[in-house]
Short mmCIF file of C-alpha atoms in Angstrom, two decimals:
data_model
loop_
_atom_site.label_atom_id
_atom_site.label_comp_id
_atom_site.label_asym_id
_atom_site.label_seq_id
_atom_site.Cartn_x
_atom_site.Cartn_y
_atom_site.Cartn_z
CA UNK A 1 21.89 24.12 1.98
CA UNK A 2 19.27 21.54 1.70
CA UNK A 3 19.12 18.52 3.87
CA UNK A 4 21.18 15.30 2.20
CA UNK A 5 19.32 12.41 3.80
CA UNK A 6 16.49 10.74 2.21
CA UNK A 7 14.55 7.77 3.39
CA UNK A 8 12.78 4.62 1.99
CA UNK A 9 9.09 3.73 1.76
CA UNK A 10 9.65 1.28 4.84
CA UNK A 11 11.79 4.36 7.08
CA UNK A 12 8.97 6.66 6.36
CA UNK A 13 6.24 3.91 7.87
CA UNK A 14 8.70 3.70 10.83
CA UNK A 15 9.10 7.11 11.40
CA UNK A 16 5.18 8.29 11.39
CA UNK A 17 4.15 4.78 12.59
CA UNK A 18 2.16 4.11 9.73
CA UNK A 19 1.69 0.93 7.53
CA UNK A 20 3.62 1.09 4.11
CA UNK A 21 0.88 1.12 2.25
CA UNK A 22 -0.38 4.55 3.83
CA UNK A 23 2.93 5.82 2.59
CA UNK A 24 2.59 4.44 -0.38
CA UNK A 25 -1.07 6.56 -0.44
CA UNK A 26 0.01 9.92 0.38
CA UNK A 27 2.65 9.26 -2.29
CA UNK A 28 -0.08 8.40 -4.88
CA UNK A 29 -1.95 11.34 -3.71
CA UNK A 30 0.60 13.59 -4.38
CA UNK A 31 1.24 14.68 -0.51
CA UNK A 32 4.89 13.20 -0.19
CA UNK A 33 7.07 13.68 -2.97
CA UNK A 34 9.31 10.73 -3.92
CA UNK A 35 11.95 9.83 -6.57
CA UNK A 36 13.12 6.37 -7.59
CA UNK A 37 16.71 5.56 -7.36
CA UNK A 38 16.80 1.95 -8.67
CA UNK A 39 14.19 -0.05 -7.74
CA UNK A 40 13.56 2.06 -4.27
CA UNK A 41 11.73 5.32 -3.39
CA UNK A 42 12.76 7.76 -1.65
CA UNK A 43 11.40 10.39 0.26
CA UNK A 44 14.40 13.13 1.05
CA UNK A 45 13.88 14.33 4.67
CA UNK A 46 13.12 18.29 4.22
CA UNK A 47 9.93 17.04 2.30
CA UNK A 48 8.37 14.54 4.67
CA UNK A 49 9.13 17.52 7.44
CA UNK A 50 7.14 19.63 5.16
CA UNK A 51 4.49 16.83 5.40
CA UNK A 52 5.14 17.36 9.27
CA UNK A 53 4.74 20.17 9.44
CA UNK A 54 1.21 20.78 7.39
CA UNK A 55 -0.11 17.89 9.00
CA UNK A 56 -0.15 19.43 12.44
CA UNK A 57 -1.42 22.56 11.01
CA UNK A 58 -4.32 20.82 9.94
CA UNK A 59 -4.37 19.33 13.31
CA UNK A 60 -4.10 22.50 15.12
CA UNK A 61 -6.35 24.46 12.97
CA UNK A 62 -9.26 21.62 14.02
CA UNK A 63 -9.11 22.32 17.57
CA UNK A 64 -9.66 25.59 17.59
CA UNK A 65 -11.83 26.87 14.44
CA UNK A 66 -15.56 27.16 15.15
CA UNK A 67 -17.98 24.14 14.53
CA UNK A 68 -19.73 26.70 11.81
CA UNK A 69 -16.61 27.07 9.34
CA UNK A 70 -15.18 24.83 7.07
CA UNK A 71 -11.71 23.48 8.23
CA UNK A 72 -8.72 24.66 5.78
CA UNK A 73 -7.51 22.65 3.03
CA UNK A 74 -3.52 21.95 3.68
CA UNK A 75 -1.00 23.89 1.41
CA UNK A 76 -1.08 22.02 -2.09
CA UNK A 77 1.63 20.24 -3.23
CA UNK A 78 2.95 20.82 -6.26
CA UNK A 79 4.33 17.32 -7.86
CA UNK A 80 6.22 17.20 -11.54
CA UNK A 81 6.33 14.70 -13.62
CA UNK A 82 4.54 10.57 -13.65
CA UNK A 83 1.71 9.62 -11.33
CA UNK A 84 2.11 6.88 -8.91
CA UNK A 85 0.60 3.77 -9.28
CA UNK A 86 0.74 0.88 -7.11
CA UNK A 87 1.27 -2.91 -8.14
CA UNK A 88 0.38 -5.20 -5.33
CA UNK A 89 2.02 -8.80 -5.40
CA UNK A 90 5.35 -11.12 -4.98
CA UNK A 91 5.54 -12.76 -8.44
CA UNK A 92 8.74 -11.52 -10.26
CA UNK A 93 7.03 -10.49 -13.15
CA UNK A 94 5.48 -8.03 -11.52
CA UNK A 95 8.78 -6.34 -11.03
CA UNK A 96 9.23 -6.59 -14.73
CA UNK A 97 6.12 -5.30 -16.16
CA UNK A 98 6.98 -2.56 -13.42
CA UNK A 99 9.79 -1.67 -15.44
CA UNK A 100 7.96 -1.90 -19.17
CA UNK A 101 5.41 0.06 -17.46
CA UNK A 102 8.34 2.97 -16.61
CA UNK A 103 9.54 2.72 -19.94
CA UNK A 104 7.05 2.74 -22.23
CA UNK A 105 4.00 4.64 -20.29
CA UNK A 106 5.48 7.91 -19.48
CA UNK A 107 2.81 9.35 -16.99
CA UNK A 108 3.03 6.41 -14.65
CA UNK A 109 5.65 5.75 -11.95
CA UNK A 110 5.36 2.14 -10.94
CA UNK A 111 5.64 1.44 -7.12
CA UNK A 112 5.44 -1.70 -6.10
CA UNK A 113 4.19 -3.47 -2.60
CA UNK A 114 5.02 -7.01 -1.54
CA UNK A 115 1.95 -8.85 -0.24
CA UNK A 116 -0.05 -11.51 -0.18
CA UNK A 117 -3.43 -12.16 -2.95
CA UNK A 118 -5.90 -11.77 -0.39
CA UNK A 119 -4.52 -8.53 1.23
CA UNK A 120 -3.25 -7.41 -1.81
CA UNK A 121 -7.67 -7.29 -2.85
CA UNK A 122 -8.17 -5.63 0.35
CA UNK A 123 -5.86 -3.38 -0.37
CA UNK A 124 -7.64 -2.58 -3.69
CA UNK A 125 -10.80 -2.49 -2.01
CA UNK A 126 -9.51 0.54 0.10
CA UNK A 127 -8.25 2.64 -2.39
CA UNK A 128 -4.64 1.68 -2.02
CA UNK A 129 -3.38 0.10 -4.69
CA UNK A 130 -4.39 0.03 -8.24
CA UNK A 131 -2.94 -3.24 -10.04
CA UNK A 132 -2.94 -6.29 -7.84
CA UNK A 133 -1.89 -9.55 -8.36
CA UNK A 134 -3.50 -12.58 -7.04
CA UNK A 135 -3.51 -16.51 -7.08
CA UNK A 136 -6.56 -17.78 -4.84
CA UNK A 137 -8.40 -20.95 -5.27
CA UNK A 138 -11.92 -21.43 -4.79
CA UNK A 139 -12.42 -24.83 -3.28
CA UNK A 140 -15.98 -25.26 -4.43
CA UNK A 141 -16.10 -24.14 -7.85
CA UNK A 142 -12.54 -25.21 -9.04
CA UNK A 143 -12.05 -21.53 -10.31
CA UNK A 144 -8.72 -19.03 -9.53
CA UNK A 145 -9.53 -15.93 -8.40
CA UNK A 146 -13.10 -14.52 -9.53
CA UNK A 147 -14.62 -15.68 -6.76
CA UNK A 148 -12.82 -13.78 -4.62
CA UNK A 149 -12.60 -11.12 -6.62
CA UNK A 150 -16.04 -10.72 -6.42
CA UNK A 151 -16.47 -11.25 -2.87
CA UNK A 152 -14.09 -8.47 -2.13
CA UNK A 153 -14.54 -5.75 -4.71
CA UNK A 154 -18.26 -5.61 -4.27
CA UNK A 155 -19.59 -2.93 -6.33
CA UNK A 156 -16.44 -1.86 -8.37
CA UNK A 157 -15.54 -1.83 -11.88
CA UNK A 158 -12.55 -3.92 -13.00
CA UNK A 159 -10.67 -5.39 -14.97
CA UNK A 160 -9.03 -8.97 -14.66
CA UNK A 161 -6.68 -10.06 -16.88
CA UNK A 162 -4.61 -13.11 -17.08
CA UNK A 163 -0.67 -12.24 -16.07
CA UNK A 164 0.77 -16.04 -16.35
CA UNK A 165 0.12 -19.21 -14.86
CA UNK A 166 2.35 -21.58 -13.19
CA UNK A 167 3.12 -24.83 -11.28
CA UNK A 168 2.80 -25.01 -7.29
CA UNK A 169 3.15 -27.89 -5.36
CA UNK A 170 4.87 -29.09 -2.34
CA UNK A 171 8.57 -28.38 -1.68
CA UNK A 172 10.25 -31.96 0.02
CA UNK A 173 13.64 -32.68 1.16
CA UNK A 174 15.90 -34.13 -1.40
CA UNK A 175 15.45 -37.56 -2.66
CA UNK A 176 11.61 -37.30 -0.91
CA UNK A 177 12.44 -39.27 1.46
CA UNK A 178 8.47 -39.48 2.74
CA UNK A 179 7.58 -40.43 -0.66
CA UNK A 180 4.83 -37.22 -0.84
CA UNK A 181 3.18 -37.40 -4.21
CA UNK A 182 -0.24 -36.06 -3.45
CA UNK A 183 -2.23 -33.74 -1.58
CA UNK A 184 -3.75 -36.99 0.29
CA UNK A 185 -0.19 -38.04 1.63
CA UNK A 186 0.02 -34.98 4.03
CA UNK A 187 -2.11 -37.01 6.15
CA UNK A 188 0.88 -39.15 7.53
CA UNK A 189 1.54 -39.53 11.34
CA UNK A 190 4.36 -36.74 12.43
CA UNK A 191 4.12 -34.49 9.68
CA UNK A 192 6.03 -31.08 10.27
CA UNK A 193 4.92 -28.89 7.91
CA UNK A 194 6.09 -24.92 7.28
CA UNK A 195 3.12 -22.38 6.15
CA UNK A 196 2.23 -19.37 4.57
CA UNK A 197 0.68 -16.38 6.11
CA UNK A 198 -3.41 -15.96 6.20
CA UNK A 199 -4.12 -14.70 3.16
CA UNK A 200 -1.62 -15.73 0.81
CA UNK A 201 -2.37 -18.19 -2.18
CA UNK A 202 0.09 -20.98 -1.05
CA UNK A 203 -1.94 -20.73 2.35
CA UNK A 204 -5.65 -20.45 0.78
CA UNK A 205 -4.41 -23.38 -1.61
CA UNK A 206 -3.88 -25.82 1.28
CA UNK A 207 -6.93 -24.92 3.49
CA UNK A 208 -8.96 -25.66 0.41
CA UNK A 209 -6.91 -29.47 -0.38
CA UNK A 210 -6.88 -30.01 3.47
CA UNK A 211 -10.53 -29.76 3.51
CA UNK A 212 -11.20 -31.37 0.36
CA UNK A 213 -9.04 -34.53 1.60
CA UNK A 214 -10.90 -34.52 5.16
CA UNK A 215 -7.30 -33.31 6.65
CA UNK A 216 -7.75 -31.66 9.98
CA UNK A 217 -5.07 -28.69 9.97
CA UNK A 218 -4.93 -29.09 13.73
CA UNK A 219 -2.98 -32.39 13.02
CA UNK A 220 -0.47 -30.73 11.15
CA UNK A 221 2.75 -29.94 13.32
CA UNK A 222 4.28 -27.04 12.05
CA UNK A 223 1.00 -25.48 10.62
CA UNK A 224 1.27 -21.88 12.69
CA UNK A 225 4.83 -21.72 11.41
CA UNK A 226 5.01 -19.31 8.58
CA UNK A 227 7.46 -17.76 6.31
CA UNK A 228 6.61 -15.07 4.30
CA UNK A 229 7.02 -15.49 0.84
CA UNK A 230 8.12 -19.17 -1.41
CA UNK A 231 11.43 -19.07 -1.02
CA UNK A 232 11.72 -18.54 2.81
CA UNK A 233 9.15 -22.00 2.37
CA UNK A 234 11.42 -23.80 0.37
CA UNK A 235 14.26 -22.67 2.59
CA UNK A 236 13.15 -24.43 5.72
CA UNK A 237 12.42 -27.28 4.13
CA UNK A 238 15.73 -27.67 2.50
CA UNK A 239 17.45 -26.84 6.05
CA UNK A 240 15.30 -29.63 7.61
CA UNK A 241 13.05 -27.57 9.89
CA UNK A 242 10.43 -28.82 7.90
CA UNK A 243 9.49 -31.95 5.79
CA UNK A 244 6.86 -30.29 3.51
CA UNK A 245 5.51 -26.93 2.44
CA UNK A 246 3.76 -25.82 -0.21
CA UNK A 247 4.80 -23.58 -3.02
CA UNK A 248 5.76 -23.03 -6.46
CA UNK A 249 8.26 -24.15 -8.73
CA UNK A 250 10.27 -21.17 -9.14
CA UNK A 251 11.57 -20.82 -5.98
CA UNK A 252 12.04 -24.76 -5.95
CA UNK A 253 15.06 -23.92 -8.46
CA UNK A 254 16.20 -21.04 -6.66
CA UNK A 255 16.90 -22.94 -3.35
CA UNK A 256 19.23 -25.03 -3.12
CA UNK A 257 18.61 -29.33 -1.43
CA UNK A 258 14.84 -29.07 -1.62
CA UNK A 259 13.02 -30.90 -4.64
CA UNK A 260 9.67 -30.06 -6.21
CA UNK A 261 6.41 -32.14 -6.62
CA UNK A 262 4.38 -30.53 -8.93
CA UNK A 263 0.25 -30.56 -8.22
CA UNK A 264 -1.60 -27.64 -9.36
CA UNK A 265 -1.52 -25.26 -12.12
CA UNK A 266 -2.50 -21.99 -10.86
CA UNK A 267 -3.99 -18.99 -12.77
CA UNK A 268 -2.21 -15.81 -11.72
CA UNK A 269 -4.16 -12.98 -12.80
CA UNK A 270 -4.21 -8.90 -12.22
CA UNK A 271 -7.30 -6.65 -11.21
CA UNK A 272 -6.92 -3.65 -12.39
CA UNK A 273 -9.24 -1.07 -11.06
CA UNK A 274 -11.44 0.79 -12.91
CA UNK A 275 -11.70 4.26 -11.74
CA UNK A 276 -12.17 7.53 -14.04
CA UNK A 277 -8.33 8.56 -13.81
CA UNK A 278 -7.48 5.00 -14.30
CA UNK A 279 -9.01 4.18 -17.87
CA UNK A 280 -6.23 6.12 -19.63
CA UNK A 281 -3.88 4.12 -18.84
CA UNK A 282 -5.35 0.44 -18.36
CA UNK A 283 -5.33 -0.44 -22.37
CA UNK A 284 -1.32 0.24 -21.90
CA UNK A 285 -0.99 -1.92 -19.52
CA UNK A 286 -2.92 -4.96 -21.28
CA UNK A 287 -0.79 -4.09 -24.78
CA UNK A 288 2.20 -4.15 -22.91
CA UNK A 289 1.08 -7.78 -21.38
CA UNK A 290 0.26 -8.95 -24.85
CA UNK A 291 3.49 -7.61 -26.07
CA UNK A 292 6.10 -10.27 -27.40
CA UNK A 293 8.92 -7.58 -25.47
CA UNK A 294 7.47 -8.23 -22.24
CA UNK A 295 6.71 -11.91 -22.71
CA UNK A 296 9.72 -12.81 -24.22
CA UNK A 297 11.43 -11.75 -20.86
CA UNK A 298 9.11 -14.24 -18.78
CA UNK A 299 10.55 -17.15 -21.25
CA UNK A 300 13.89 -16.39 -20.60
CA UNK A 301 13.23 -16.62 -16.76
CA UNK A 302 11.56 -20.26 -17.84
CA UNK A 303 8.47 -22.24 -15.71
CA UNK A 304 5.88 -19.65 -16.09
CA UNK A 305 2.79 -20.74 -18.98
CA UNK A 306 2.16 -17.71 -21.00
CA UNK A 307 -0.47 -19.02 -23.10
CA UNK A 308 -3.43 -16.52 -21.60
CA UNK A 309 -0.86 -13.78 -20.79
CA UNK A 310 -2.67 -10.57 -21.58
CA UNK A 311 -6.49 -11.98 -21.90
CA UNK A 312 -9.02 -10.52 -20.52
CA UNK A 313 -11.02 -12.73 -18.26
CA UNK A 314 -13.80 -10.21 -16.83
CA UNK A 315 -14.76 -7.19 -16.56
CA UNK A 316 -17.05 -5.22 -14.73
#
């Protein structure tokens, strides 16, 4: 009788110590079969053993084979069905065009990893995830996101295309009772501010107004104290741990006793990779951006601009 248990993506890092995103690459690669049930994977325990397993093989078989002969492949697995792919990013409507992705490309099988723009790139750069999301603005130029883009990805082929774009700002406490209207007022005595980790948008987009406005982030209390995503922002603030934080709209109406002052509008785009066993499938993926289906769902969610949604911006 076969073993019952099964484990997620985040178990399976625990268990062989590994970030999620390696899972997430031996999945793509076909060495750990997975299933979806809802919007999880799973991995059902008599298969990652089987991983186990041929993984110390290969180790064992490397201590002892001679330094002439060629070290063994490991058993091929034999996977059925869609191939992987990995969309990198927080935005909600990445989790959507996850799902009109699943329905409507039927040899991809969306998986999707929660991080940050800038280590969502990175993550591209190393071969570990093939759609990523990001929102980073270049101080200098005024421009979202190519910049970077081309910093990181240096001598790849991709494709950037416009996803949506949408208001961030600074969450306040209700009422604004500091009267913050502008980037310059976070320069008031006893500040306590709540950040975003290294590498996220929110965070690159006040290190760039900081510096613009001659703001020394030293001065900020509060600056080393980070939550994770927009809403866990907007959450201290409205429980008074913080008086500011910067973030976008969205999660302003999601949280409750925090208002919203809108600053920026801020190009969210994808980079989608252009490798050989990508190409078949990247022309889906822009149609189904383009598609009234999929951006009739973003309307109904409301504060997202989906006047470039689907246009592509560069390519290399």
């Amino acid at each position: 009788m076969s073993n019952p248990i099964s484990y997620t993506t985040e178990e399976i890092a625990a268990l062989l110590k590994v970030s999620k995103l390696t899972v997430y690459d031996l999945i793509k690669k076909g060495e750990l079969p997975s299933y979806r049930v809802g919007k999880q994977m799973r991995v059902d325990a008599e298969d990652l053993e089987s991983y186990k397993q041929r993984a110390k093989g290969i180790a064992r078989a490397s201590q002892t084979i001679k330094s002439e002969q060629s070290l063994p492949s490991a058993p091929p697995v034999l996977t059925h069905g869609a191939r992987p792919i990995i969309i990198t990013g927080q935005d909600i409507s990445l989790d959507i065009l996850a799902r009109h992705i699943e329905q409507n490309v039927s040899d991809l099988r969306p998986l999707r990893s929660y991080s940050g723009s800038m280590d969502s790139l990175i993550a591209m750069y190393r071969g570990e995830s093939d759609i990523v999301s990001t929102h980073l603005l270049d101080g200098d130029s005024g421009e979202y996101n190519l910049p970077y883009i081309r910093r990181v990805l240096v001598s790849s082929s991709y494709v950037v295309v416009n996803l949506l774009t949408r208001t961030a700002g600074m969450f306040v406490q209700p009422g604004n009772p500091l009267h913050l209207n502008s980037w310059a007022d976070l320069n008031q005595p006893g500040l306590r501010i709540v950040n975003r980790e290294k590498g996220s948008g929110a965070r690159v987009l006040l290190d760039v107004q900081l510096r613009l406005h001659g703001i020394q982030a030293s001065q900020l209390e509060g600056y080393n104290t980070e939550a994770t995503n927009h809403i866990g922002v907007a959450s201290k603030v409205a429980s008074g741990e913080a008086n500011v934080g910067i973030g976008i709209e969205k999660a302003a109406s999601i949280v409750s006793h925090v208002d919203f002052i809108p600053l920026i509008q801020e190009r969210y785009d994808l980079v989608l990779m252009k490798k050989a066993e990508n190409l078949h499938w990247i022309e889906s993926v822009i149609a189904i951006l383009q598609s009234e289906a999929f951006q009739n769902e973003l309307r109904a969610i409301g504060g997202y601009d989906l006047s470039l949604t689907g246009q592509v911006l560069y390519e290399s």
